[in-house]
GROMACS .gro file of C-alpha atoms in nm:
model
  437
    1MET     CA    1  -0.445  -3.468  -5.319
    2SER     CA    2  -0.625  -3.305  -5.613
    3HIS     CA    3  -0.883  -3.031  -5.577
    4LYS     CA    4  -1.158  -2.936  -5.819
    5LEU     CA    5  -1.238  -2.568  -5.801
    6SER     CA    6  -1.612  -2.514  -5.745
    7LEU     CA    7  -1.835  -2.224  -5.847
    8GLU     CA    8  -1.928  -2.180  -5.481
    9GLU     CA    9  -1.563  -2.117  -5.398
   10ILE     CA   10  -1.536  -1.863  -5.679
   11ALA     CA   11  -1.840  -1.680  -5.544
   12GLU     CA   12  -1.683  -1.681  -5.199
   13PHE     CA   13  -1.361  -1.532  -5.337
   14SER     CA   14  -1.561  -1.256  -5.507
   15ARG     CA   15  -1.754  -1.171  -5.192
   16GLY     CA   16  -1.431  -1.151  -4.995
   17PHE     CA   17  -1.272  -0.919  -5.253
   18ASN     CA   18  -1.571  -0.682  -5.271
   19ALA     CA   19  -1.622  -0.673  -4.894
   20ASP     CA   20  -1.311  -0.454  -4.852
   21PRO     CA   21  -1.356  -0.106  -5.010
   22LYS     CA   22  -0.984  -0.043  -5.040
   23ASN     CA   23  -0.952  -0.332  -5.288
   24GLN     CA   24  -1.139  -0.130  -5.551
   25ALA     CA   25  -0.914   0.171  -5.495
   26ILE     CA   26  -0.606  -0.048  -5.532
   27ALA     CA   27  -0.754  -0.209  -5.843
   28ARG     CA   28  -0.804   0.131  -6.005
   29ALA     CA   29  -0.447   0.239  -5.933
   30ALA     CA   30  -0.290  -0.091  -6.035
   31GLY     CA   31  -0.504  -0.118  -6.347
   32ARG     CA   32  -0.402   0.229  -6.458
   33SER     CA   33  -0.029   0.219  -6.393
   34GLY     CA   34   0.052  -0.148  -6.331
   35VAL     CA   35   0.117  -0.324  -6.003
   36ILE     CA   36   0.486  -0.230  -6.005
   37GLU     CA   37   0.438   0.146  -6.038
   38ALA     CA   38   0.140   0.140  -5.802
   39SER     CA   39   0.364  -0.008  -5.531
   40TRP     CA   40   0.647   0.249  -5.571
   41ASN     CA   41   0.801   0.352  -5.239
   42PRO     CA   42   0.910   0.721  -5.244
   43GLU     CA   43   1.112   0.677  -4.924
   44VAL     CA   44   1.387   0.508  -5.126
   45SER     CA   45   1.464   0.826  -5.320
   46ARG     CA   46   1.519   1.008  -4.991
   47ARG     CA   47   1.787   0.771  -4.864
   48LEU     CA   48   1.969   0.676  -5.184
   49ASN     CA   49   2.183   0.967  -5.301
   50ARG     CA   50   2.471   0.977  -5.544
   51THR     CA   51   2.755   1.079  -5.315
   52PHE     CA   52   3.016   0.812  -5.243
   53SER     CA   53   3.310   0.810  -5.005
   54VAL     CA   54   3.511   0.599  -5.251
   55GLU     CA   55   3.457   0.651  -5.623
   56LEU     CA   56   3.659   0.557  -5.931
   57ASP     CA   57   3.724   0.824  -6.193
   58THR     CA   58   3.485   0.705  -6.464
   59ASP     CA   59   3.270   0.885  -6.718
   60ASN     CA   60   3.107   0.737  -7.027
   61VAL     CA   61   2.911   0.412  -7.026
   62THR     CA   62   2.861   0.136  -7.280
   63ASN     CA   63   2.542  -0.007  -7.429
   64GLN     CA   64   2.480  -0.375  -7.498
   65GLU     CA   65   2.158  -0.282  -7.680
   66ARG     CA   66   1.927  -0.580  -7.740
   67SER     CA   67   2.175  -0.856  -7.664
   68GLY     CA   68   2.264  -1.080  -7.372
   69ARG     CA   69   2.629  -0.977  -7.358
   70CYS     CA   70   2.624  -0.811  -7.012
   71TRP     CA   71   2.890  -1.055  -6.888
   72LEU     CA   72   3.124  -0.945  -7.169
   73PHE     CA   73   3.047  -0.574  -7.139
   74SER     CA   74   3.096  -0.574  -6.762
   75THR     CA   75   3.426  -0.765  -6.787
   76LEU     CA   76   3.550  -0.529  -7.058
   77ASN     CA   77   3.441  -0.236  -6.841
   78VAL     CA   78   3.664  -0.366  -6.562
   79VAL     CA   79   3.951  -0.403  -6.810
   80ARG     CA   80   3.896  -0.061  -6.967
   81HIS     CA   81   3.904   0.106  -6.625
   82ASN     CA   82   4.236  -0.070  -6.564
   83PHE     CA   83   4.352   0.060  -6.903
   84GLY     CA   84   4.221   0.407  -6.823
   85ALA     CA   85   4.401   0.427  -6.490
   86LYS     CA   86   4.730   0.308  -6.636
   87ASN     CA   87   4.718   0.523  -6.950
   88LYS     CA   88   4.517   0.823  -6.822
   89ALA     CA   89   4.236   0.759  -7.071
   90LYS     CA   90   3.915   0.703  -6.874
   91ASN     CA   91   3.679   0.716  -7.174
   92PHE     CA   92   3.867   0.466  -7.389
   93THR     CA   93   3.642   0.178  -7.497
   94PHE     CA   94   3.703  -0.170  -7.633
   95SER     CA   95   3.523  -0.350  -7.913
   96GLN     CA   96   3.266  -0.587  -7.766
   97ALA     CA   97   3.194  -0.720  -8.116
   98TYR     CA   98   3.551  -0.849  -8.141
   99ASN     CA   99   3.531  -1.070  -7.832
  100TYR     CA  100   3.169  -1.161  -7.909
  101PHE     CA  101   3.290  -1.306  -8.242
  102TRP     CA  102   3.549  -1.528  -8.075
  103ASP     CA  103   3.313  -1.638  -7.800
  104LYS     CA  104   3.069  -1.772  -8.059
  105ILE     CA  105   3.347  -1.968  -8.233
  106GLU     CA  106   3.484  -2.110  -7.909
  107ARG     CA  107   3.137  -2.179  -7.773
  108ALA     CA  108   3.049  -2.380  -8.086
  109ASN     CA  109   3.367  -2.586  -8.052
  110TYR     CA  110   3.290  -2.659  -7.687
  111PHE     CA  111   2.932  -2.750  -7.776
  112TYR     CA  112   3.050  -3.002  -8.035
  113ASP     CA  113   3.286  -3.152  -7.775
  114ARG     CA  114   2.997  -3.202  -7.535
  115ILE     CA  115   2.770  -3.349  -7.799
  116ILE     CA  116   3.040  -3.599  -7.900
  117ALA     CA  117   3.104  -3.692  -7.535
  118THR     CA  118   2.732  -3.755  -7.468
  119ALA     CA  119   2.644  -3.926  -7.796
  120ASP     CA  120   2.560  -4.247  -7.609
  121ARG     CA  121   2.280  -4.074  -7.419
  122PRO     CA  122   1.926  -4.021  -7.551
  123LEU     CA  123   1.828  -3.681  -7.685
  124ASP     CA  124   1.584  -3.631  -7.401
  125ASP     CA  125   1.858  -3.684  -7.142
  126ARG     CA  126   1.853  -3.381  -6.913
  127THR     CA  127   2.220  -3.299  -6.964
  128VAL     CA  128   2.201  -3.333  -7.344
  129ARG     CA  129   1.891  -3.113  -7.345
  130GLY     CA  130   2.080  -2.857  -7.136
  131TYR     CA  131   2.361  -2.847  -7.393
  132MET     CA  132   2.109  -2.806  -7.675
  133ASP     CA  133   1.933  -2.521  -7.496
  134TRP     CA  134   2.265  -2.346  -7.429
  135THR     CA  135   2.300  -2.279  -7.804
  136THR     CA  136   2.010  -2.032  -7.791
  137THR     CA  137   2.177  -1.775  -7.566
  138ASP     CA  138   2.463  -1.529  -7.566
  139GLY     CA  139   2.476  -1.504  -7.187
  140GLY     CA  140   2.786  -1.591  -6.990
  141GLN     CA  141   3.017  -1.551  -6.691
  142TRP     CA  142   3.334  -1.364  -6.588
  143HIS     CA  143   3.559  -1.661  -6.665
  144MET     CA  144   3.408  -1.698  -7.011
  145ALA     CA  145   3.501  -1.340  -7.097
  146ALA     CA  146   3.841  -1.380  -6.933
  147SER     CA  147   3.913  -1.696  -7.133
  148VAL     CA  148   3.830  -1.527  -7.464
  149ILE     CA  149   4.027  -1.213  -7.378
  150ALA     CA  150   4.331  -1.408  -7.257
  151LYS     CA  151   4.341  -1.608  -7.582
  152TYR     CA  152   4.245  -1.344  -7.838
  153GLY     CA  153   4.322  -1.013  -7.666
  154VAL     CA  154   4.116  -0.699  -7.715
  155VAL     CA  155   4.092  -0.419  -7.970
  156PRO     CA  156   3.967  -0.059  -7.948
  157SER     CA  157   3.603  -0.002  -8.038
  158TYR     CA  158   3.699   0.191  -8.353
  159VAL     CA  159   3.887  -0.112  -8.490
  160MET     CA  160   3.583  -0.343  -8.493
  161PRO     CA  161   3.260  -0.147  -8.437
  162GLU     CA  162   2.927  -0.295  -8.335
  163THR     CA  163   2.693  -0.422  -8.608
  164PHE     CA  164   2.318  -0.465  -8.614
  165ASN     CA  165   2.363  -0.835  -8.538
  166SER     CA  166   2.588  -0.785  -8.236
  167ASN     CA  167   2.352  -0.522  -8.097
  168HIS     CA  168   2.035  -0.720  -8.179
  169SER     CA  169   2.143  -1.079  -8.131
  170ASP     CA  170   1.814  -1.273  -8.131
  171ALA     CA  171   1.815  -1.359  -8.501
  172LEU     CA  172   2.183  -1.453  -8.505
  173ASN     CA  173   2.133  -1.669  -8.197
  174MET     CA  174   1.842  -1.844  -8.367
  175VAL     CA  175   2.047  -1.917  -8.681
  176LEU     CA  176   2.343  -2.050  -8.483
  177SER     CA  177   2.121  -2.256  -8.255
  178ASP     CA  178   1.933  -2.417  -8.545
  179LYS     CA  179   2.258  -2.497  -8.723
  180GLU     CA  180   2.441  -2.632  -8.418
  181ARG     CA  181   2.149  -2.850  -8.311
  182LYS     CA  182   2.132  -3.006  -8.657
  183ASP     CA  183   2.510  -3.050  -8.648
  184ALA     CA  184   2.463  -3.231  -8.319
  185LEU     CA  185   2.240  -3.490  -8.483
  186VAL     CA  186   2.505  -3.557  -8.748
  187LEU     CA  187   2.789  -3.584  -8.495
  188ARG     CA  188   2.589  -3.814  -8.268
  189LYS     CA  189   2.521  -4.057  -8.555
  190LEU     CA  190   2.887  -4.061  -8.658
  191VAL     CA  191   3.000  -4.126  -8.300
  192GLN     CA  192   2.744  -4.402  -8.260
  193ALA     CA  193   2.873  -4.556  -8.586
  194GLY     CA  194   3.229  -4.550  -8.451
  195ASP     CA  195   3.364  -4.333  -8.734
  196ALA     CA  196   3.615  -4.114  -8.547
  197ALA     CA  197   3.777  -3.972  -8.863
  198ALA     CA  198   3.441  -3.860  -8.999
  199VAL     CA  199   3.355  -3.701  -8.665
  200GLU     CA  200   3.665  -3.482  -8.673
  201ALA     CA  201   3.617  -3.394  -9.039
  202LYS     CA  202   3.259  -3.287  -8.975
  203ARG     CA  203   3.354  -3.090  -8.665
  204LYS     CA  204   3.606  -2.891  -8.869
  205GLU     CA  205   3.352  -2.836  -9.147
  206PHE     CA  206   3.088  -2.720  -8.901
  207LEU     CA  207   3.329  -2.482  -8.724
  208ALA     CA  208   3.427  -2.329  -9.059
  209GLN     CA  209   3.058  -2.267  -9.126
  210VAL     CA  210   3.011  -2.100  -8.786
  211TYR     CA  211   3.313  -1.880  -8.863
  212LYS     CA  212   3.158  -1.783  -9.196
  213ILE     CA  213   2.824  -1.697  -9.034
  214MET     CA  214   2.992  -1.480  -8.771
  215ALA     CA  215   3.214  -1.306  -9.027
  216MET     CA  216   2.908  -1.224  -9.236
  217ALA     CA  217   2.701  -1.108  -8.938
  218VAL     CA  218   2.959  -0.928  -8.725
  219GLY     CA  219   3.266  -0.887  -8.945
  220GLU     CA  220   3.599  -1.067  -8.951
  221PRO     CA  221   3.830  -0.975  -8.662
  222PRO     CA  222   4.149  -0.782  -8.739
  223LYS     CA  223   4.485  -0.953  -8.699
  224THR     CA  224   4.672  -0.627  -8.633
  225PHE     CA  225   4.573  -0.263  -8.586
  226ASP     CA  226   4.715   0.081  -8.512
  227LEU     CA  227   4.651   0.210  -8.160
  228GLU     CA  228   4.576   0.581  -8.167
  229PHE     CA  229   4.428   0.794  -7.888
  230ARG     CA  230   4.461   1.111  -7.684
  231ASP     CA  231   4.483   1.069  -7.309
  232ASP     CA  232   4.302   1.282  -7.049
  233ASP     CA  233   4.587   1.536  -7.061
  234LYS     CA  234   4.541   1.566  -7.440
  235ASN     CA  235   4.871   1.389  -7.512
  236TYR     CA  236   4.874   1.202  -7.843
  237HIS     CA  237   4.962   0.829  -7.856
  238LEU     CA  238   5.027   0.612  -8.160
  239GLU     CA  239   5.162   0.259  -8.187
  240LYS     CA  240   5.133   0.076  -8.516
  241GLN     CA  241   5.080  -0.289  -8.607
  242LEU     CA  242   4.983  -0.424  -8.267
  243THR     CA  243   4.819  -0.762  -8.240
  244PRO     CA  244   4.515  -0.778  -8.009
  245VAL     CA  245   4.705  -0.998  -7.762
  246GLU     CA  246   5.007  -0.765  -7.763
  247PHE     CA  247   4.777  -0.471  -7.697
  248PHE     CA  248   4.607  -0.645  -7.403
  249ASN     CA  249   4.931  -0.759  -7.243
  250LYS     CA  250   5.110  -0.426  -7.285
  251TYR     CA  251   4.839  -0.173  -7.207
  252CYS     CA  252   4.554  -0.323  -7.007
  253ASP     CA  253   4.711  -0.395  -6.667
  254THR     CA  254   4.494  -0.703  -6.614
  255ASP     CA  255   4.619  -1.051  -6.523
  256PHE     CA  256   4.318  -1.280  -6.492
  257ASP     CA  257   4.518  -1.525  -6.281
  258ASP     CA  258   4.518  -1.259  -6.008
  259TYR     CA  259   4.137  -1.264  -5.983
  260VAL     CA  260   3.891  -1.493  -5.806
  261VAL     CA  261   3.511  -1.512  -5.818
  262LEU     CA  262   3.347  -1.517  -5.476
  263ALA     CA  263   2.989  -1.643  -5.472
  264ASN     CA  264   2.712  -1.634  -5.219
  265ALA     CA  265   2.468  -1.910  -5.310
  266PRO     CA  266   2.323  -2.020  -4.973
  267ASP     CA  267   2.126  -2.304  -5.132
  268HIS     CA  268   2.468  -2.466  -5.188
  269GLU     CA  269   2.721  -2.574  -4.927
  270LEU     CA  270   2.928  -2.280  -4.809
  271ASN     CA  271   3.309  -2.279  -4.804
  272ARG     CA  272   3.323  -2.500  -5.110
  273VAL     CA  273   3.446  -2.437  -5.464
  274LEU     CA  274   3.173  -2.474  -5.725
  275HIS     CA  275   3.246  -2.552  -6.091
  276LEU     CA  276   2.988  -2.448  -6.346
  277GLY     CA  277   3.148  -2.653  -6.621
  278PHE     CA  278   2.833  -2.635  -6.828
  279GLU     CA  279   2.923  -2.273  -6.906
  280ASP     CA  280   3.294  -2.321  -6.978
  281ASN     CA  281   3.346  -2.190  -7.331
  282VAL     CA  282   3.715  -2.220  -7.428
  283GLU     CA  283   3.891  -2.556  -7.432
  284GLY     CA  284   4.202  -2.506  -7.219
  285GLY     CA  285   4.069  -2.174  -7.089
  286LEU     CA  286   3.976  -2.062  -6.739
  287PRO     CA  287   3.711  -2.285  -6.578
  288ASN     CA  288   3.400  -2.127  -6.426
  289LEU     CA  289   3.500  -2.164  -6.063
  290PHE     CA  290   3.322  -1.990  -5.774
  291VAL     CA  291   3.428  -1.994  -5.410
  292ASN     CA  292   3.096  -2.009  -5.224
  293VAL     CA  293   3.129  -1.812  -4.900
  294PRO     CA  294   2.921  -1.603  -4.657
  295MET     CA  295   2.817  -1.260  -4.783
  296GLU     CA  296   3.052  -1.062  -4.563
  297TYR     CA  297   3.351  -1.188  -4.763
  298LEU     CA  298   3.201  -1.047  -5.083
  299GLU     CA  299   3.134  -0.711  -4.917
  300ASP     CA  300   3.478  -0.682  -4.759
  301ALA     CA  301   3.671  -0.778  -5.073
  302ALA     CA  302   3.462  -0.547  -5.293
  303VAL     CA  303   3.530  -0.247  -5.067
  304LYS     CA  304   3.903  -0.323  -5.063
  305MET     CA  305   3.906  -0.351  -5.442
  306LEU     CA  306   3.741  -0.012  -5.481
  307LYS     CA  307   3.979   0.149  -5.233
  308SER     CA  308   4.269   0.013  -5.442
  309GLY     CA  309   4.127   0.188  -5.750
  310ARG     CA  310   3.984  -0.123  -5.919
  311ALA     CA  311   3.630  -0.185  -6.043
  312VAL     CA  312   3.440  -0.493  -5.925
  313TRP     CA  313   3.253  -0.724  -6.164
  314PHE     CA  314   2.937  -0.868  -6.010
  315GLY     CA  315   2.654  -1.106  -6.103
  316ASN     CA  316   2.309  -1.018  -5.974
  317ASP     CA  317   1.933  -1.046  -6.014
  318VAL     CA  318   1.884  -0.703  -6.168
  319LEU     CA  319   1.510  -0.731  -6.240
  320ARG     CA  320   1.428  -0.750  -5.868
  321GLN     CA  321   1.348  -0.422  -5.691
  322MET     CA  322   1.517  -0.208  -5.959
  323ASP     CA  323   1.397   0.097  -6.152
  324ARG     CA  324   1.559   0.170  -6.489
  325LYS     CA  325   1.462   0.535  -6.500
  326THR     CA  326   1.608   0.640  -6.165
  327GLY     CA  327   1.868   0.365  -6.141
  328PHE     CA  328   1.756   0.280  -5.786
  329MET     CA  329   1.822  -0.071  -5.656
  330ASP     CA  330   1.671  -0.121  -5.310
  331THR     CA  331   1.490  -0.407  -5.137
  332GLU     CA  332   1.209  -0.168  -5.036
  333LEU     CA  333   1.170   0.003  -5.376
  334TYR     CA  334   0.838  -0.163  -5.460
  335LYS     CA  335   0.598  -0.256  -5.179
  336LEU     CA  336   0.409  -0.521  -5.373
  337ASP     CA  337   0.317  -0.728  -5.068
  338ASP     CA  338   0.169  -0.421  -4.898
  339LEU     CA  339  -0.024  -0.326  -5.211
  340LEU     CA  340  -0.171  -0.671  -5.272
  341GLY     CA  341  -0.205  -0.789  -4.915
  342ILE     CA  342   0.017  -1.095  -4.957
  343ASP     CA  343   0.344  -1.229  -4.822
  344THR     CA  344   0.604  -1.343  -5.076
  345THR     CA  345   0.901  -1.313  -4.842
  346MET     CA  346   1.163  -1.584  -4.894
  347THR     CA  347   1.523  -1.622  -4.789
  348LYS     CA  348   1.797  -1.592  -5.049
  349ALA     CA  349   1.842  -1.971  -5.037
  350GLU     CA  350   1.469  -2.029  -5.086
  351ARG     CA  351   1.457  -1.796  -5.385
  352LEU     CA  352   1.744  -1.980  -5.552
  353ALA     CA  353   1.602  -2.324  -5.472
  354THR     CA  354   1.259  -2.239  -5.615
  355GLY     CA  355   1.383  -2.058  -5.925
  356VAL     CA  356   1.260  -1.718  -5.805
  357GLY     CA  357   1.617  -1.600  -5.765
  358MET     CA  358   1.880  -1.613  -6.036
  359SER     CA  359   2.191  -1.434  -6.152
  360SER     CA  360   2.031  -1.261  -6.448
  361HIS     CA  361   2.271  -0.975  -6.520
  362ASP     CA  362   2.632  -0.862  -6.476
  363MET     CA  363   2.757  -0.509  -6.407
  364ALA     CA  364   3.052  -0.330  -6.250
  365ILE     CA  365   3.073  -0.160  -5.910
  366VAL     CA  366   3.273   0.162  -5.932
  367GLY     CA  367   3.205   0.329  -5.597
  368VAL     CA  368   3.093   0.276  -5.239
  369ASP     CA  369   2.963   0.500  -4.961
  370GLU     CA  370   3.105   0.378  -4.632
  371ASP     CA  371   3.093   0.534  -4.286
  372ARG     CA  372   3.314   0.377  -4.017
  373GLY     CA  373   3.276   0.032  -4.167
  374GLU     CA  374   2.904   0.061  -4.240
  375ILE     CA  375   2.820   0.037  -4.610
  376ARG     CA  376   2.534   0.264  -4.708
  377GLN     CA  377   2.525   0.235  -5.086
  378TRP     CA  378   2.722   0.132  -5.394
  379LYS     CA  379   2.776   0.304  -5.729
  380VAL     CA  380   2.702   0.072  -6.021
  381GLU     CA  381   2.809   0.106  -6.385
  382ASN     CA  382   2.555  -0.062  -6.609
  383SER     CA  383   2.576  -0.141  -6.981
  384TRP     CA  384   2.232  -0.015  -7.084
  385GLY     CA  385   2.347   0.317  -7.229
  386ASP     CA  386   2.328   0.665  -7.077
  387LYS     CA  387   1.948   0.694  -7.079
  388SER     CA  388   1.907   0.457  -6.781
  389GLY     CA  389   1.977   0.568  -6.427
  390GLU     CA  390   2.187   0.883  -6.402
  391LYS     CA  391   2.383   0.886  -6.729
  392GLY     CA  392   2.403   0.507  -6.712
  393TYR     CA  393   2.499   0.477  -6.345
  394PHE     CA  394   2.280   0.310  -6.082
  395VAL     CA  395   2.284   0.335  -5.703
  396MET     CA  396   2.243   0.016  -5.499
  397SER     CA  397   2.162  -0.013  -5.130
  398ASN     CA  398   2.367  -0.257  -4.926
  399ASP     CA  399   2.052  -0.452  -4.839
  400TRP     CA  400   2.000  -0.505  -5.213
  401PHE     CA  401   2.363  -0.613  -5.244
  402ARG     CA  402   2.315  -0.875  -4.974
  403GLU     CA  403   1.988  -1.011  -5.113
  404TYR     CA  404   2.035  -1.001  -5.490
  405VAL     CA  405   2.411  -1.018  -5.557
  406TYR     CA  406   2.539  -1.371  -5.612
  407GLU     CA  407   2.896  -1.324  -5.739
  408VAL     CA  408   3.177  -1.069  -5.724
  409THR     CA  409   3.514  -1.085  -5.898
  410VAL     CA  410   3.801  -0.942  -5.695
  411LYS     CA  411   4.178  -0.966  -5.681
  412LYS     CA  412   4.309  -1.250  -5.469
  413GLU     CA  413   4.515  -1.014  -5.255
  414PHE     CA  414   4.191  -0.889  -5.097
  415VAL     CA  415   4.066  -1.235  -4.999
  416PRO     CA  416   4.170  -1.414  -4.675
  417LYS     CA  417   4.416  -1.699  -4.716
  418GLN     CA  418   4.178  -1.959  -4.572
  419ILE     CA  419   3.928  -1.874  -4.847
  420LEU     CA  420   4.191  -1.885  -5.123
  421ASP     CA  421   4.312  -2.221  -4.990
  422LEU     CA  422   3.972  -2.363  -5.085
  423LEU     CA  423   4.078  -2.332  -5.449
  424GLU     CA  424   4.314  -2.624  -5.386
  425THR     CA  425   4.021  -2.852  -5.296
  426GLU     CA  426   3.815  -3.064  -5.535
  427PRO     CA  427   3.533  -2.848  -5.676
  428VAL     CA  428   3.167  -2.948  -5.667
  429GLU     CA  429   3.049  -3.006  -6.024
  430LEU     CA  430   2.722  -2.825  -6.088
  431ASP     CA  431   2.450  -2.956  -6.319
  432PRO     CA  432   2.338  -2.772  -6.635
  433TRP     CA  433   2.013  -2.690  -6.455
  434ASP     CA  434   2.177  -2.553  -6.141
  435SER     CA  435   2.026  -2.246  -5.972
  436LEU     CA  436   2.341  -2.042  -6.039
  437LEU     CA  437   2.271  -2.042  -6.412
   0.00000   0.00000   0.00000
């Protein structure tokens, strides 16, 4: 049923607004500082402190700058903490630009595969459109980073430093997206014409062009390098002519086969394995599999990981109830409903189903404050540099964890057998427009 808004209704709305004197006071405050700041709840700062009963020995933080590489930074942060614990070098950092380069190459190859496989569908097909739109982003998932690292290894940050284009990726993403979408039109026509040889020739040509673009924008990755560092005890280490894969396998103490991603997406069936194949990026790599379980499994496994000395990768909706300056993450941080006199309360499932909720950012958990089984707060390592939070670290209430965390990556040894057994079942294939994107 349609409704035409009348001038009488508008007048009624105005009378209702002006009848309550406090509305003008709220309007002045919100107009001056914005509705977010005007709804700030100071009680949060009194209950969130920065003391944790379990805390990894970490120090410096990384900075993804103006790029969407949080998934890669957070995964590399987990790996570098493994490296730091094994080699007593907690401030050692890896090159994000190196793995970013290979992700773009692999992602282009996977995109061409999908375009070829769907060449019989119209361009406005929802799946085809999803593939096209995927070319515009540099976002990703744990398994995407793991697949690139497992295949290409890692290198220290001094071996392949960041460039303007890796730190400010919008322009590079635009160039690659424009090129790959045009390539898609060419490949679709060749497939529709039945010219398989020409398809493969063009794919190779297009991939060589993507390689050239990335080499120009980010630099060409090294094939070997010399590892040189001083550990936390000031001991000097040098090993020459390592390949990136040799370095990862020898020094980084990380076997991705030992890890599993637990999800809590209550708009999907629980106790099922979900496959986000749309975001797979390496042919023959690790598929984006999530075991969708109740929230208590994520909490329990994360605590056990931290107690074992391992960081926890997690996907979350960081823009909800978070303050960059203080680093507070709490469900009561901003009292917008109280300020505006409305009710926007929804369940986690309802937020996902309506698009309000999403996994918009990835970080690492490096500490927890627990008292006799009750979790009070978590220590979070972000990748926004040391000017956010307290020297780059955030503090997250457990209520925030339950409401806005959707995925954690933990070692399988900390997950009950009945949950791991689900990995042997047929996964549910998710659409390119799924709420977990």
